[in-house]
PDB file of C-alpha atoms in Angstrom:
ATOM      1  CA  UNK Y  20      80.502  10.299  -4.915  1.00  0.00           C
ATOM      2  CA  UNK Y  21      76.737  10.425  -5.502  1.00  0.00           C
ATOM      3  CA  UNK Y  22      76.474   7.097  -3.656  1.00  0.00           C
ATOM      4  CA  UNK Y  23      78.224   8.613  -0.653  1.00  0.00           C
ATOM      5  CA  UNK Y  24      75.742  11.467  -0.709  1.00  0.00           C
ATOM      6  CA  UNK Y  25      72.813   9.022  -0.712  1.00  0.00           C
ATOM      7  CA  UNK Y  26      74.246   7.218   2.306  1.00  0.00           C
ATOM      8  CA  UNK Y  27      74.960  10.509   4.053  1.00  0.00           C
ATOM      9  CA  UNK Y  28      71.418  11.717   3.438  1.00  0.00           C
ATOM     10  CA  UNK Y  29      70.020   8.527   4.974  1.00  0.00           C
ATOM     11  CA  UNK Y  30      72.346   8.910   7.952  1.00  0.00           C
ATOM     12  CA  UNK Y  31      71.195  12.409   8.854  1.00  0.00           C
ATOM     13  CA  UNK Y  32      68.294  11.021  10.857  1.00  0.00           C
ATOM     14  CA  UNK Y  33      70.353   8.554  12.873  1.00  0.00           C
ATOM     15  CA  UNK Y  34      70.920   9.235  16.578  1.00  0.00           C
ATOM     16  CA  UNK Y  35      74.386   9.507  18.000  1.00  0.00           C
ATOM     17  CA  UNK Y  36      77.078  11.779  19.339  1.00  0.00           C
ATOM     18  CA  UNK Y  37      78.547  12.698  15.953  1.00  0.00           C
ATOM     19  CA  UNK Y  38      75.444  14.388  14.537  1.00  0.00           C
ATOM     20  CA  UNK Y  39      77.003  17.819  14.211  1.00  0.00           C
ATOM     21  CA  UNK Y  40      80.191  16.666  12.496  1.00  0.00           C
ATOM     22  CA  UNK Y  41      78.290  14.280  10.237  1.00  0.00           C
ATOM     23  CA  UNK Y  42      75.799  16.966   9.224  1.00  0.00           C
ATOM     24  CA  UNK Y  43      78.603  19.434   8.440  1.00  0.00           C
ATOM     25  CA  UNK Y  44      80.398  16.799   6.358  1.00  0.00           C
ATOM     26  CA  UNK Y  45      77.164  15.987   4.529  1.00  0.00           C
ATOM     27  CA  UNK Y  46      76.525  19.669   3.884  1.00  0.00           C
ATOM     28  CA  UNK Y  47      80.009  20.150   2.432  1.00  0.00           C
ATOM     29  CA  UNK Y  48      79.664  17.055   0.249  1.00  0.00           C
ATOM     30  CA  UNK Y  49      76.220  18.084  -0.990  1.00  0.00           C
ATOM     31  CA  UNK Y  50      77.435  21.585  -1.799  1.00  0.00           C
ATOM     32  CA  UNK Y  51      80.389  20.172  -3.716  1.00  0.00           C
ATOM     33  CA  UNK Y  52      78.087  17.901  -5.711  1.00  0.00           C
ATOM     34  CA  UNK Y  53      75.714  20.712  -6.608  1.00  0.00           C
ATOM     35  CA  UNK Y  54      72.912  19.769  -4.217  1.00  0.00           C
ATOM     36  CA  UNK Y  55      72.156  23.053  -2.414  1.00  0.00           C
ATOM     37  CA  UNK Y  56      68.835  21.849  -0.975  1.00  0.00           C
ATOM     38  CA  UNK Y  57      70.451  18.918   0.786  1.00  0.00           C
ATOM     39  CA  UNK Y  58      73.361  21.123   1.847  1.00  0.00           C
ATOM     40  CA  UNK Y  59      70.911  23.509   3.498  1.00  0.00           C
ATOM     41  CA  UNK Y  60      69.032  20.657   5.178  1.00  0.00           C
ATOM     42  CA  UNK Y  61      72.256  19.215   6.577  1.00  0.00           C
ATOM     43  CA  UNK Y  62      73.431  22.639   7.766  1.00  0.00           C
ATOM     44  CA  UNK Y  63      70.107  23.158   9.508  1.00  0.00           C
ATOM     45  CA  UNK Y  64      70.478  19.824  11.274  1.00  0.00           C
ATOM     46  CA  UNK Y  65      74.008  20.781  12.362  1.00  0.00           C
ATOM     47  CA  UNK Y  66      72.692  24.086  13.694  1.00  0.00           C
ATOM     48  CA  UNK Y  67      69.922  22.359  15.645  1.00  0.00           C
ATOM     49  CA  UNK Y  68      72.379  19.869  17.142  1.00  0.00           C
ATOM     50  CA  UNK Y  69      74.677  22.723  18.178  1.00  0.00           C
ATOM     51  CA  UNK Y  70      71.787  24.607  19.807  1.00  0.00           C
ATOM     52  CA  UNK Y  71      70.739  21.472  21.689  1.00  0.00           C
ATOM     53  CA  UNK Y  72      74.289  21.023  22.975  1.00  0.00           C
ATOM     54  CA  UNK Y  73      74.417  24.643  24.067  1.00  0.00           C
ATOM     55  CA  UNK Y  74      71.111  24.261  25.885  1.00  0.00           C
ATOM     56  CA  UNK Y  75      72.443  21.157  27.657  1.00  0.00           C
ATOM     57  CA  UNK Y  76      75.564  23.094  28.632  1.00  0.00           C
ATOM     58  CA  UNK Y  77      73.576  25.825  30.332  1.00  0.00           C
TER      59      UNK Y  77
END
């Protein structure tokens, strides 16, 4: 699983339509593997993606 976390961490900066879901998945994986810093970073990215979508919706 640590390899999956490395790949997920690299993927957080990639553009695309799945950013929110990917960031949430990465956050959950990082939390489960005892990486709270990465979990927080991924959650922050998910939050920012959600805010951007909300702004686009308005």
